[in-house]
mmCIF file of C-alpha atoms and ligand atoms in Angstrom:
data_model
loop_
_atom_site.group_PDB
_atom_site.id
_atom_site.type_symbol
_atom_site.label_atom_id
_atom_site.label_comp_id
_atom_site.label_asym_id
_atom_site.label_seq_id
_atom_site.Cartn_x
_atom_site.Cartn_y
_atom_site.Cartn_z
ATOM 1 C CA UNK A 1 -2.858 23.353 -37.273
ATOM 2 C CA UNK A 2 0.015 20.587 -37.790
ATOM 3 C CA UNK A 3 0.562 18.643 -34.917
ATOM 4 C CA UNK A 4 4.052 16.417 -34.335
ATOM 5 C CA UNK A 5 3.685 12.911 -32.080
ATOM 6 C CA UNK A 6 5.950 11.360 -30.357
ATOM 7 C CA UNK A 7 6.965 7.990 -28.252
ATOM 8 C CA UNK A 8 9.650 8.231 -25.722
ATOM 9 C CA UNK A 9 11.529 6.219 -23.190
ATOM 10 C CA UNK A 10 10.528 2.451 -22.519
ATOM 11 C CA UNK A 11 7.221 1.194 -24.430
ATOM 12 C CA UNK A 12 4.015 0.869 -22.382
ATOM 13 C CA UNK A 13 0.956 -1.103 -23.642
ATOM 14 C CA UNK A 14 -1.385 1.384 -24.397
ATOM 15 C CA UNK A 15 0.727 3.846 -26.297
ATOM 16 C CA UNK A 16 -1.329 2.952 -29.986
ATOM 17 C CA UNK A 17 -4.539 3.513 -28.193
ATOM 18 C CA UNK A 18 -3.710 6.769 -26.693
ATOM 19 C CA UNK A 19 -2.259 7.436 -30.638
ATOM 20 C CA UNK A 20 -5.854 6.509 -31.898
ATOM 21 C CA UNK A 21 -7.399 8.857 -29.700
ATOM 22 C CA UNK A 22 -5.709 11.868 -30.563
ATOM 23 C CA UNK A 23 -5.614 11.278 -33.987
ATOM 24 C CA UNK A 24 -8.762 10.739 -34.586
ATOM 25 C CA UNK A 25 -10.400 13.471 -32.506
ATOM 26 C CA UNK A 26 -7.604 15.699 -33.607
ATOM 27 C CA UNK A 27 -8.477 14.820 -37.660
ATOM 28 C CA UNK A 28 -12.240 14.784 -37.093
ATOM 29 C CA UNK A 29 -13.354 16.865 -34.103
ATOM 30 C CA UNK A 30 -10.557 20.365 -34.822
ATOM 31 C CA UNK A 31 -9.598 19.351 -38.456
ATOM 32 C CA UNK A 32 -5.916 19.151 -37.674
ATOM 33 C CA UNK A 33 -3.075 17.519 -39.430
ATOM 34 C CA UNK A 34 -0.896 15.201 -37.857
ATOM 35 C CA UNK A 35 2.560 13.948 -38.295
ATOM 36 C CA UNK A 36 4.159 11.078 -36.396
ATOM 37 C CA UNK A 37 8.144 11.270 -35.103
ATOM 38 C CA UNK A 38 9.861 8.227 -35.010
ATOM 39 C CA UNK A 39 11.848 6.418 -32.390
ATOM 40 C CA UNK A 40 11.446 9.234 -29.434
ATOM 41 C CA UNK A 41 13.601 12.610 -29.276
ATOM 42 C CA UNK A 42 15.496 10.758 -32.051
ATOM 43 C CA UNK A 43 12.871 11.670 -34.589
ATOM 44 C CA UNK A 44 12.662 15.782 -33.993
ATOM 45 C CA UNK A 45 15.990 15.289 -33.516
ATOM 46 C CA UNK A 46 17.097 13.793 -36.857
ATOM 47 C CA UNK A 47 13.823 15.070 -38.967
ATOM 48 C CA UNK A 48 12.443 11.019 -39.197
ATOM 49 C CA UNK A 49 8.690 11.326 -39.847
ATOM 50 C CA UNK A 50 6.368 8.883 -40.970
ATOM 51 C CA UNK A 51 2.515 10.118 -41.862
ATOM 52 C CA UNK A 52 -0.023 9.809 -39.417
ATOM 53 C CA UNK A 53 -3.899 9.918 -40.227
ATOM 54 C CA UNK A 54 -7.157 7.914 -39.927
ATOM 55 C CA UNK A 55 -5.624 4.937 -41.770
ATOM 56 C CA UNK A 56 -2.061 4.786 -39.959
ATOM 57 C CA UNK A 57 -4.545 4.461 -36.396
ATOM 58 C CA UNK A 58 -7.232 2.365 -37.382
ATOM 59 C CA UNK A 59 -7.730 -1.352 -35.296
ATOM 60 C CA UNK A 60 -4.598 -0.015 -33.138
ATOM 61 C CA UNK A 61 -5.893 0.481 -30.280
ATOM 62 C CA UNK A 62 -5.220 -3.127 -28.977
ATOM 63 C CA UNK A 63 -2.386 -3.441 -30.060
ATOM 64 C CA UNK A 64 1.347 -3.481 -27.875
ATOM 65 C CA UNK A 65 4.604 -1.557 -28.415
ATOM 66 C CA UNK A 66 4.116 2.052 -30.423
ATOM 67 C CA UNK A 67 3.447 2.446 -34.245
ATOM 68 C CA UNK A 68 6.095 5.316 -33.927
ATOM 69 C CA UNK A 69 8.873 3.464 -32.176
ATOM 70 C CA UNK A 70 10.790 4.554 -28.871
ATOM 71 C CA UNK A 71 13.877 5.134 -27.617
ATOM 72 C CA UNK A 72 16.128 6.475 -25.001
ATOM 73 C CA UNK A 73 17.416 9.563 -27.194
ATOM 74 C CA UNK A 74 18.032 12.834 -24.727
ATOM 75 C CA UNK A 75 18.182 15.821 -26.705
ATOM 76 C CA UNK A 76 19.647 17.983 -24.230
ATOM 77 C CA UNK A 77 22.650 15.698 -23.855
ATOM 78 C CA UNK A 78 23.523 16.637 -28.030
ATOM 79 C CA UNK A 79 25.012 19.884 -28.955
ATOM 80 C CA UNK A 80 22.837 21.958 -30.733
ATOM 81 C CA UNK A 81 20.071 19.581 -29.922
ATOM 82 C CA UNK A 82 17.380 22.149 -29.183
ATOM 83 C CA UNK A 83 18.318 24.171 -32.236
ATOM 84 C CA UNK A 84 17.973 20.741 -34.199
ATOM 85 C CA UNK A 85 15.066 20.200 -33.189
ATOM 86 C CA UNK A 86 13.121 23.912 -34.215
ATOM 87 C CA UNK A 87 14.638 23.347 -37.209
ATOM 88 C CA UNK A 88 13.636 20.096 -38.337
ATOM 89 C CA UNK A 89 9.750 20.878 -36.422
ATOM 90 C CA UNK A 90 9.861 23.891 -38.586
ATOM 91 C CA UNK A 91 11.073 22.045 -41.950
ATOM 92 C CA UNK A 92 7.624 19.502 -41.089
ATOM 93 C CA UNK A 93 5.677 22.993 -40.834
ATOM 94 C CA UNK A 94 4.341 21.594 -37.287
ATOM 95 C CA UNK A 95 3.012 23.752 -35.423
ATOM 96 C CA UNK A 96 2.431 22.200 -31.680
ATOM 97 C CA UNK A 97 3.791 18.728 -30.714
ATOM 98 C CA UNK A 98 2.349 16.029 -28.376
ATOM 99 C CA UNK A 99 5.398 14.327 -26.449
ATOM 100 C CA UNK A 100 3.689 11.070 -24.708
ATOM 101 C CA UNK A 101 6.186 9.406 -22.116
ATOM 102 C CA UNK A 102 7.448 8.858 -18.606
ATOM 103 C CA UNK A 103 10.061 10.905 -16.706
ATOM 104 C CA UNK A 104 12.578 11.412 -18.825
ATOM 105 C CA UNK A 105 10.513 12.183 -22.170
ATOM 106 C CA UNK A 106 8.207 14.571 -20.291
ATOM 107 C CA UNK A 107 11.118 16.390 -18.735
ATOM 108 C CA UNK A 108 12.622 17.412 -22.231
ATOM 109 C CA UNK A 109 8.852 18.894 -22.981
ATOM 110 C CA UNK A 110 9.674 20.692 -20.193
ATOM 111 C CA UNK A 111 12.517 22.190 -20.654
ATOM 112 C CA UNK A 112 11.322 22.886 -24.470
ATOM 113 C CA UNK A 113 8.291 24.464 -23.410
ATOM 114 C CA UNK A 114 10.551 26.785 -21.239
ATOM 115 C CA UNK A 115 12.472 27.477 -24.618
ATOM 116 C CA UNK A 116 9.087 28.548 -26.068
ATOM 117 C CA UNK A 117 7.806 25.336 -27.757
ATOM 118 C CA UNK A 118 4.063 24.763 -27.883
ATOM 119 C CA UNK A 119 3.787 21.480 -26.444
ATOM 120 C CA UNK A 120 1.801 18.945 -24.448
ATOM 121 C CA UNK A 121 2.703 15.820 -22.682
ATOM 122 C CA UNK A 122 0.553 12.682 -21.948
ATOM 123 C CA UNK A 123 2.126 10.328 -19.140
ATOM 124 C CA UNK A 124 3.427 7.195 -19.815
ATOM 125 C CA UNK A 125 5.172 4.061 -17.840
ATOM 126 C CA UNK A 126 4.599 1.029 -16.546
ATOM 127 C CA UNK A 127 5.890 1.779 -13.097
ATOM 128 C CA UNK A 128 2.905 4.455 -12.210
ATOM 129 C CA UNK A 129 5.497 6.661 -10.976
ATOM 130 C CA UNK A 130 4.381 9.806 -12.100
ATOM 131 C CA UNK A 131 3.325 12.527 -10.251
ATOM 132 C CA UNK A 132 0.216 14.209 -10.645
ATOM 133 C CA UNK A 133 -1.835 11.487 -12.314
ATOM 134 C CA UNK A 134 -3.398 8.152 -9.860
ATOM 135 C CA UNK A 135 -2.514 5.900 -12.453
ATOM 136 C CA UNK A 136 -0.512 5.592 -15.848
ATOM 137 C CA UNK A 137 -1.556 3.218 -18.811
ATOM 138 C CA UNK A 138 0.318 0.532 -19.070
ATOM 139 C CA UNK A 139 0.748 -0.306 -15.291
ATOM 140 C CA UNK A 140 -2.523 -2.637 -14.852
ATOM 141 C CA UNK A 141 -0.945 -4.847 -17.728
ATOM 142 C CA UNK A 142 2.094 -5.395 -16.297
ATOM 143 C CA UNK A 143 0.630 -5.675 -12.487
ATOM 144 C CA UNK A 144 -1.607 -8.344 -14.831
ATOM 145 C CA UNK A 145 0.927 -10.295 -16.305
ATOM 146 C CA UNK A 146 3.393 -10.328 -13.322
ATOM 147 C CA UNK A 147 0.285 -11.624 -11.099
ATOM 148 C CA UNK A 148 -0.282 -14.193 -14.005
ATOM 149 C CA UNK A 149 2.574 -15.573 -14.078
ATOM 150 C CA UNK A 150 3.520 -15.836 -10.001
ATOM 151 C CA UNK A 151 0.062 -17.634 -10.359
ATOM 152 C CA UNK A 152 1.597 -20.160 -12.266
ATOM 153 C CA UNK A 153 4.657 -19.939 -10.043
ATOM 154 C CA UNK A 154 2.676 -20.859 -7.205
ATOM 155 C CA UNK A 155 2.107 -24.454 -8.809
ATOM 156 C CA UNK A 156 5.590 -25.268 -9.682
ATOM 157 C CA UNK A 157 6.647 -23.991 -5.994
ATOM 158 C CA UNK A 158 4.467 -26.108 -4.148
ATOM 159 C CA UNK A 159 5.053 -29.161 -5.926
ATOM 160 C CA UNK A 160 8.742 -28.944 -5.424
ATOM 161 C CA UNK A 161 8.163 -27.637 -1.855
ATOM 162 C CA UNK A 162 10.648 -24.598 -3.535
ATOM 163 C CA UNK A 163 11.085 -21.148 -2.376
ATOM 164 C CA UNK A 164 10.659 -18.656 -5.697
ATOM 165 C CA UNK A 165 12.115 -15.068 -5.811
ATOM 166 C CA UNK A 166 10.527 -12.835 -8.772
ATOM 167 C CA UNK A 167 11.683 -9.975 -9.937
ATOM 168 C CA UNK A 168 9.712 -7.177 -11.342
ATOM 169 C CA UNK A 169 10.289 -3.670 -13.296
ATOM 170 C CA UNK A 170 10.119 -0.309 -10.925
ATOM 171 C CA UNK A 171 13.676 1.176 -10.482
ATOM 172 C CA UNK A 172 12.941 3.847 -7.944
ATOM 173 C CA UNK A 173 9.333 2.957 -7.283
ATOM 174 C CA UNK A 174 7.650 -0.403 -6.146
ATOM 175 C CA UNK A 175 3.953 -0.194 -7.228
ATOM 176 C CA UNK A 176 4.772 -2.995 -9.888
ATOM 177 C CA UNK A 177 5.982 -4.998 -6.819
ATOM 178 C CA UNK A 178 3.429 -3.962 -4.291
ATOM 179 C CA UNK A 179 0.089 -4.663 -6.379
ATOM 180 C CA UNK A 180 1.888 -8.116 -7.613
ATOM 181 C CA UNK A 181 2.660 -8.986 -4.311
ATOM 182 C CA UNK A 182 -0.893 -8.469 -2.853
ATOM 183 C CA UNK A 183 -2.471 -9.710 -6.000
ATOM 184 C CA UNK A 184 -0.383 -13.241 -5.782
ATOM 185 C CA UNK A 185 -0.439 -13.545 -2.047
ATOM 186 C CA UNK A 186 3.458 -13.367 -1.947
ATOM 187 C CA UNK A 187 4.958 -14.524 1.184
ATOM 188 C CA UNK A 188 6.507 -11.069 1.064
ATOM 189 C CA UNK A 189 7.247 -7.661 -1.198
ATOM 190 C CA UNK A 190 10.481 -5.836 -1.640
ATOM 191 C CA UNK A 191 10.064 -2.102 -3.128
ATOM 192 C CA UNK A 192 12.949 0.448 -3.329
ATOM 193 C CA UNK A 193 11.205 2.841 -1.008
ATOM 194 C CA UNK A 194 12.051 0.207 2.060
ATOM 195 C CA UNK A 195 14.806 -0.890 2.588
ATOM 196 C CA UNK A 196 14.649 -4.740 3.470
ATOM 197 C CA UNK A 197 16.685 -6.976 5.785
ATOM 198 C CA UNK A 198 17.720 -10.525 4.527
ATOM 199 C CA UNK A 199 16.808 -11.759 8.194
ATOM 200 C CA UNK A 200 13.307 -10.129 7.988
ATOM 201 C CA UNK A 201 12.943 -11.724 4.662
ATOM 202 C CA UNK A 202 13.994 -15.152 5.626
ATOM 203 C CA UNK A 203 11.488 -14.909 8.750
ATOM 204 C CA UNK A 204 8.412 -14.200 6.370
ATOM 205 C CA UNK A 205 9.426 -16.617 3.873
ATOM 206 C CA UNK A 206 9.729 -19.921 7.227
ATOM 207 C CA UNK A 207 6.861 -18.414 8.582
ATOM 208 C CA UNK A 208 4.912 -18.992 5.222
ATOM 209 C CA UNK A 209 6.733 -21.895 4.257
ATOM 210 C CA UNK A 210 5.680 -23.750 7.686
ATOM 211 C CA UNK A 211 2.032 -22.798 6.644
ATOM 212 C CA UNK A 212 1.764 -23.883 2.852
ATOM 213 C CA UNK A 213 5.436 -25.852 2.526
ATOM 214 C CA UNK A 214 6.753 -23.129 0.041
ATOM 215 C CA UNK A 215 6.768 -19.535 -0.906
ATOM 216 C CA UNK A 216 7.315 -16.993 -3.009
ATOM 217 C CA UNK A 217 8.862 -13.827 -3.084
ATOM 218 C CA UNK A 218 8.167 -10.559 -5.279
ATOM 219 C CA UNK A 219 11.043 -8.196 -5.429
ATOM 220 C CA UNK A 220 11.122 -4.793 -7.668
ATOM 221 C CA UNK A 221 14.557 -4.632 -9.431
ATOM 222 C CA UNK A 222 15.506 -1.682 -7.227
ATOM 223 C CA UNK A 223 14.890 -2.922 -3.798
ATOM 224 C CA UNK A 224 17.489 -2.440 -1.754
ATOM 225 C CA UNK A 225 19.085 -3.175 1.912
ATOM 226 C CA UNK A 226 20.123 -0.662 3.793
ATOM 227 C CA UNK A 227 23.998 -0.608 2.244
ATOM 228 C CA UNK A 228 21.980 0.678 -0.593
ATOM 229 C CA UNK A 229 23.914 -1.928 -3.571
ATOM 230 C CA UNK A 230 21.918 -1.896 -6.570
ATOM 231 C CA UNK A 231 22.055 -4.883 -8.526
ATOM 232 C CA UNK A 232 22.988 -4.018 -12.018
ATOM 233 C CA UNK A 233 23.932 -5.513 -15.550
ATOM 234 C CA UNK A 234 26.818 -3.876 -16.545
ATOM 235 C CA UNK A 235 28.370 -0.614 -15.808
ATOM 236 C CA UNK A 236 26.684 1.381 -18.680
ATOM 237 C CA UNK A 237 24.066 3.976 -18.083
ATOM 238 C CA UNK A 238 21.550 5.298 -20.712
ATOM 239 C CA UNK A 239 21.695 9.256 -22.138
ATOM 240 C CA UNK A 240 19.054 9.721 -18.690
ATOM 241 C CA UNK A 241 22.048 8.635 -16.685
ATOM 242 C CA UNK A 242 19.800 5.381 -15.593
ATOM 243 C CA UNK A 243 21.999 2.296 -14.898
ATOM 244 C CA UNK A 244 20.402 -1.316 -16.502
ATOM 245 C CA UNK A 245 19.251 -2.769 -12.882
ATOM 246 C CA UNK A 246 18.795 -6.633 -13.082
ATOM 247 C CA UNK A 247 20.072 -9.399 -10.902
ATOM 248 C CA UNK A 248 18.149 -9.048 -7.716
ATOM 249 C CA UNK A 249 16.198 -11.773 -7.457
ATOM 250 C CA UNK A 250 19.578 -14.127 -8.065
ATOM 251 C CA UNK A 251 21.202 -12.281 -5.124
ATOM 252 C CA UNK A 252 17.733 -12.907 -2.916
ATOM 253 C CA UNK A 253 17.998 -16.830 -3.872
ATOM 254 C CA UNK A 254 21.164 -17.345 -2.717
ATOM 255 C CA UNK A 255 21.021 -15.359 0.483
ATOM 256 C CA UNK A 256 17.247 -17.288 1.041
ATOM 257 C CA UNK A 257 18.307 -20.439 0.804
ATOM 258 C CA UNK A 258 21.900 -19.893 2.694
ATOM 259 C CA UNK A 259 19.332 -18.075 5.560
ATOM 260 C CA UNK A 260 16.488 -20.677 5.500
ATOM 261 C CA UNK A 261 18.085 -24.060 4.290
ATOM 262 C CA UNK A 262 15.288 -24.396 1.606
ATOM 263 C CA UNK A 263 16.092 -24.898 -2.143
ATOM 264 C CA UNK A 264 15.768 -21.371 -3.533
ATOM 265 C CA UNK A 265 14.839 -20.725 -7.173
ATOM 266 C CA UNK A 266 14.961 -16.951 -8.705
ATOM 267 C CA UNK A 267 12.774 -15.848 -12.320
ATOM 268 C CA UNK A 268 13.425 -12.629 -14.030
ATOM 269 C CA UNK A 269 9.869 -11.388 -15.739
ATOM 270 C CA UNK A 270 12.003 -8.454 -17.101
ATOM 271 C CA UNK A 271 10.278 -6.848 -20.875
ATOM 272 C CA UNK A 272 7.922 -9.863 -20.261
ATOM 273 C CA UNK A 273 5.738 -6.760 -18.323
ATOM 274 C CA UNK A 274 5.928 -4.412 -20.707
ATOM 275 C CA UNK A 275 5.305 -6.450 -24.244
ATOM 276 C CA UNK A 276 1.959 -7.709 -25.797
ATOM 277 C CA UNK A 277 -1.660 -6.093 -25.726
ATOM 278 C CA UNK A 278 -3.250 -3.425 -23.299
ATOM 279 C CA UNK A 279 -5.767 -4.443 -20.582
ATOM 280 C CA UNK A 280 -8.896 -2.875 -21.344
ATOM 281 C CA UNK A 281 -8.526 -0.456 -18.752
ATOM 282 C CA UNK A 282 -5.074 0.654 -20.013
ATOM 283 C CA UNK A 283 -6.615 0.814 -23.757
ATOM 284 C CA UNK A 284 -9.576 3.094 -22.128
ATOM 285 C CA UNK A 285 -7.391 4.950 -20.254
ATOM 286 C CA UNK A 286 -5.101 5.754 -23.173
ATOM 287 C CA UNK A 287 -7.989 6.243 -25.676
ATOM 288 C CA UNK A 288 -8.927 8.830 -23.171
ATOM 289 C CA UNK A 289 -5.513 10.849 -22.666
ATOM 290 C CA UNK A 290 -5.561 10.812 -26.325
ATOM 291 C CA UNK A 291 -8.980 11.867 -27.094
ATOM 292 C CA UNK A 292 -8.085 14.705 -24.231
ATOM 293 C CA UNK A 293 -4.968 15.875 -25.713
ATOM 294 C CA UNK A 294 -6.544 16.490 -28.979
ATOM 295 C CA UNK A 295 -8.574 19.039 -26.653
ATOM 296 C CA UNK A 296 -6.339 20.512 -24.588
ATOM 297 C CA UNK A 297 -3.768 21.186 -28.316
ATOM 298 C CA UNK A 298 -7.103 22.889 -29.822
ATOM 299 C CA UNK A 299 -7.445 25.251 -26.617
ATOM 300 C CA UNK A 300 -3.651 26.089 -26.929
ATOM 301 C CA UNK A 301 -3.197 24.792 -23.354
ATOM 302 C CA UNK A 302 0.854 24.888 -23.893
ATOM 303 C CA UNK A 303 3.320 23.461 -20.928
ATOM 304 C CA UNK A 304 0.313 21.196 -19.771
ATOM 305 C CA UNK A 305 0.044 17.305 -19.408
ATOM 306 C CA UNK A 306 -3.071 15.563 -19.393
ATOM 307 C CA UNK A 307 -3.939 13.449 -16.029
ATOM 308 C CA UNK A 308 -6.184 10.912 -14.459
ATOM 309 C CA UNK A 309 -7.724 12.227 -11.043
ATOM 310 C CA UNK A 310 -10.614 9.691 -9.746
ATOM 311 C CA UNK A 311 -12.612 8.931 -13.097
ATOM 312 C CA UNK A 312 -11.472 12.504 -14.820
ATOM 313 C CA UNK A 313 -9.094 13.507 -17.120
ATOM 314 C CA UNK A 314 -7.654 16.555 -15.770
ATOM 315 C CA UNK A 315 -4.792 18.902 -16.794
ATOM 316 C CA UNK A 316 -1.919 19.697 -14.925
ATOM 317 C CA UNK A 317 1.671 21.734 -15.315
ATOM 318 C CA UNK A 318 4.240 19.776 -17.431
ATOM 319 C CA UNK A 319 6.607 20.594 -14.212
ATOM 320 C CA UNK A 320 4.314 18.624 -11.788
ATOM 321 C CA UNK A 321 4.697 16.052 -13.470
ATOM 322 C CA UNK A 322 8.476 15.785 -13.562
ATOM 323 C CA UNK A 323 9.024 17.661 -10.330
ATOM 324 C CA UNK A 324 9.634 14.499 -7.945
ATOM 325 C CA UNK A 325 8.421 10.901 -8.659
ATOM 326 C CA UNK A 326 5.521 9.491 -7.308
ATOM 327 C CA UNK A 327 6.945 6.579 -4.848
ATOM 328 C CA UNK A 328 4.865 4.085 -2.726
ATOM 329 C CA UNK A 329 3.664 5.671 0.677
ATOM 330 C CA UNK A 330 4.931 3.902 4.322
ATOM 331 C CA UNK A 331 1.497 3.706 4.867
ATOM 332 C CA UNK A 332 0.530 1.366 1.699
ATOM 333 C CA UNK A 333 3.820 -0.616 2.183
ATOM 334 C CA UNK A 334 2.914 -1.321 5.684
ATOM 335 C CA UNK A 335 -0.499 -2.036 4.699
ATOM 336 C CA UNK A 336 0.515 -4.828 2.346
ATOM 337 C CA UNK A 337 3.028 -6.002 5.240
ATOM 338 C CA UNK A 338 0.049 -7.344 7.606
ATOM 339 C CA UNK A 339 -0.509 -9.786 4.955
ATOM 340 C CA UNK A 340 3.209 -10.861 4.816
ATOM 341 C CA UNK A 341 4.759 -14.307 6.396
HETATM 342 O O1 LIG B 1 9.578 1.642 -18.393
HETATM 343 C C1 LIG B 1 10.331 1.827 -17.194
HETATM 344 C C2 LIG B 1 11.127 0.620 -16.959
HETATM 345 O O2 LIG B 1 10.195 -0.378 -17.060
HETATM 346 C C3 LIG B 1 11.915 0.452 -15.650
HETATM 347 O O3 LIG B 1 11.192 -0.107 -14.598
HETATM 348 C C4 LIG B 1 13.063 -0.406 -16.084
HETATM 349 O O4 LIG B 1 14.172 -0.288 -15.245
HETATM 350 C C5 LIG B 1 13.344 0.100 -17.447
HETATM 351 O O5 LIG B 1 12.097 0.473 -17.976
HETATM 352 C C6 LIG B 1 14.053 -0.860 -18.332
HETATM 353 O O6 LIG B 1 13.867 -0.532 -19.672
HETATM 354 P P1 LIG B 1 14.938 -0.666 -20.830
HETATM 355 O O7 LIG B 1 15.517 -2.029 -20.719
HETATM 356 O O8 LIG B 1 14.138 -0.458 -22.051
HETATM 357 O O9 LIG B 1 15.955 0.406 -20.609
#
């Protein structure tokens, strides 16, 4: 059997080592052949390929970004797109392909499985919001370097007796923001999923401030109060329909310091979270979904994704996973508020 892999949406550390796995349990375990798709739905799309075997994955599996590139490329936005893509998968004589990514990528598997496509999807994204799986690689290295680097934060805040407001990644869902915030010992978290008031925010941050004589702040780019204004970039939106959030945390500083009187600072981590090299429990967990898929192709288990439950990779319906997002409970959010202020 000839198997097609692909990348899709935003990068996610990890995505080489779950490459690695599947490869090479795919080359030496079944006796498949593989071929790599480049940039996304882009590659299918436009018939780029680039040869993947034992060489093209070896001393990857540390390693940041994706060998096969990424992008943003929605197929069933293009005329003809599905019909491109049977085409150019049958001109590569693959047979099954392996579609590893978030929302977006996964939900095109899905709808090409329902056109009869022999496919599997492996979840991807920093911002964990994926249903059916506890926890996507790629999320503990950017809840690492966003915790890293309020750590350092912390130092420059209290010697200038500053308030700091940091922005993270997680545009409908705050786990980047939540484990950050409980990691650093923020003064408080903003996540989409609650929507915060600038007076509640400004009584956590005096309360905090009169304790330690500054504070800081971690707020997920799509936080919200309750007149629900996003803060964006620019108009544009991306072939998902997704608008470019950023500019939060600048909004925050100003409203902080006008609320509290204290000199306000804001910090963008932004791609910061998403670039470099895998934890080792993202490159595990990856290895794993890889080593798994390789499995789950060779039993022919079409339409499913593989999953993390507990310790075990388990296999779920394509659908679940692009059903409904997985968003941070009230219960964990109000959790992480006792140690607020
Ligand atoms: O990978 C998901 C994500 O990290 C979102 O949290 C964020 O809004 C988005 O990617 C930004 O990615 P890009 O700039 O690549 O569109």
């Amino acid at each position: 059997m000839r198997i097609g892999v692909l990348t899709g949406g935003g990068d996610a550390p990890g995505l080489n080592a779950v490459i690695a796995g599947l490869v090479t349990r795919g080359i030496r375990e079944h006796g498949f052949e593989f071929v790599g798709f480049k940039d996304g739905w882009k590659g299918p799309l436009e018939g780029h390929t680039t040869p993947l075997n034992l060489e093209a994955v070896a001393n990857i599996v540390g390693e940041g970004g994706t060998i096969l590139g990424s992008s943003r490329t929605n197929p069933m936005k293009i005329e003809d797109g599905v019909a491109r893509i049977e085409k150019n998968l049958k001109a590569a004589q693959v047979d099954a392909l392996v579609a590893i990514g978030g929302e977006d990528t996964l939900g095109v598997a899905t709808k090409l499985h329902e056109h009869g496509f022999q496919v599997i999807g492996v979840p991807k994204t920093i911002d964990n919001d994926l249903s059916g799986t506890d926890y996507t690689f790629g999320f503990d290295t950017a809840v690492s370097i966003a915790t890293e680097a309020v750590d350092r934060l912390h130092t420059t805040a209290r010697s200038h007796h500053r308030v700091l407001v940091v922005e993270v990644m997680g545009r409908h869902a705050g786990w980047i923001a939540l484990h950050t915030g409980m990691a650093s010992d923020a003064a408080c978290t903003l996540i989409p999923e609650q929507e915060y008031h600038v007076s509640q925010v400004a009584s956590w941050v005096k309360s905090r401030y009169a304790r330690d004589g500054y504070a800081i702040v971690v707020a997920a780019e799509g936080a919200h109060s309750p007149e629900g204004d996003l803060v964006t970039k620019d108009d544009s939106v991306d072939a998902f329909g997704h608008v470019k959030l950023s500019g939060l945390a600048d909004r925050l500083c100003a409203q902080i310091e006008k609320e509290t009187g204290y000199e306000t600072r804001s910090m963008i981590l932004g791609h910061l979270q998403r670039g470099g090299s895998p934890t080792a429990f993202d490159r595990v967990l990856g290895a794993r979904l890889g080593l798994n898929a390789a499995d789950a192709v060779g039993e022919k288990a079409w339409g499913q994704m593989l999953a993390l439950h507990g310790t075990q990779i388990a296999r779920v319906p394509l659908s679940t996973a692009t059903g409904e997002l997985k968003t941070v409970p009230a219960a964990r959010y109000d959790e992480a508020k006792s140690l607020f202020g």
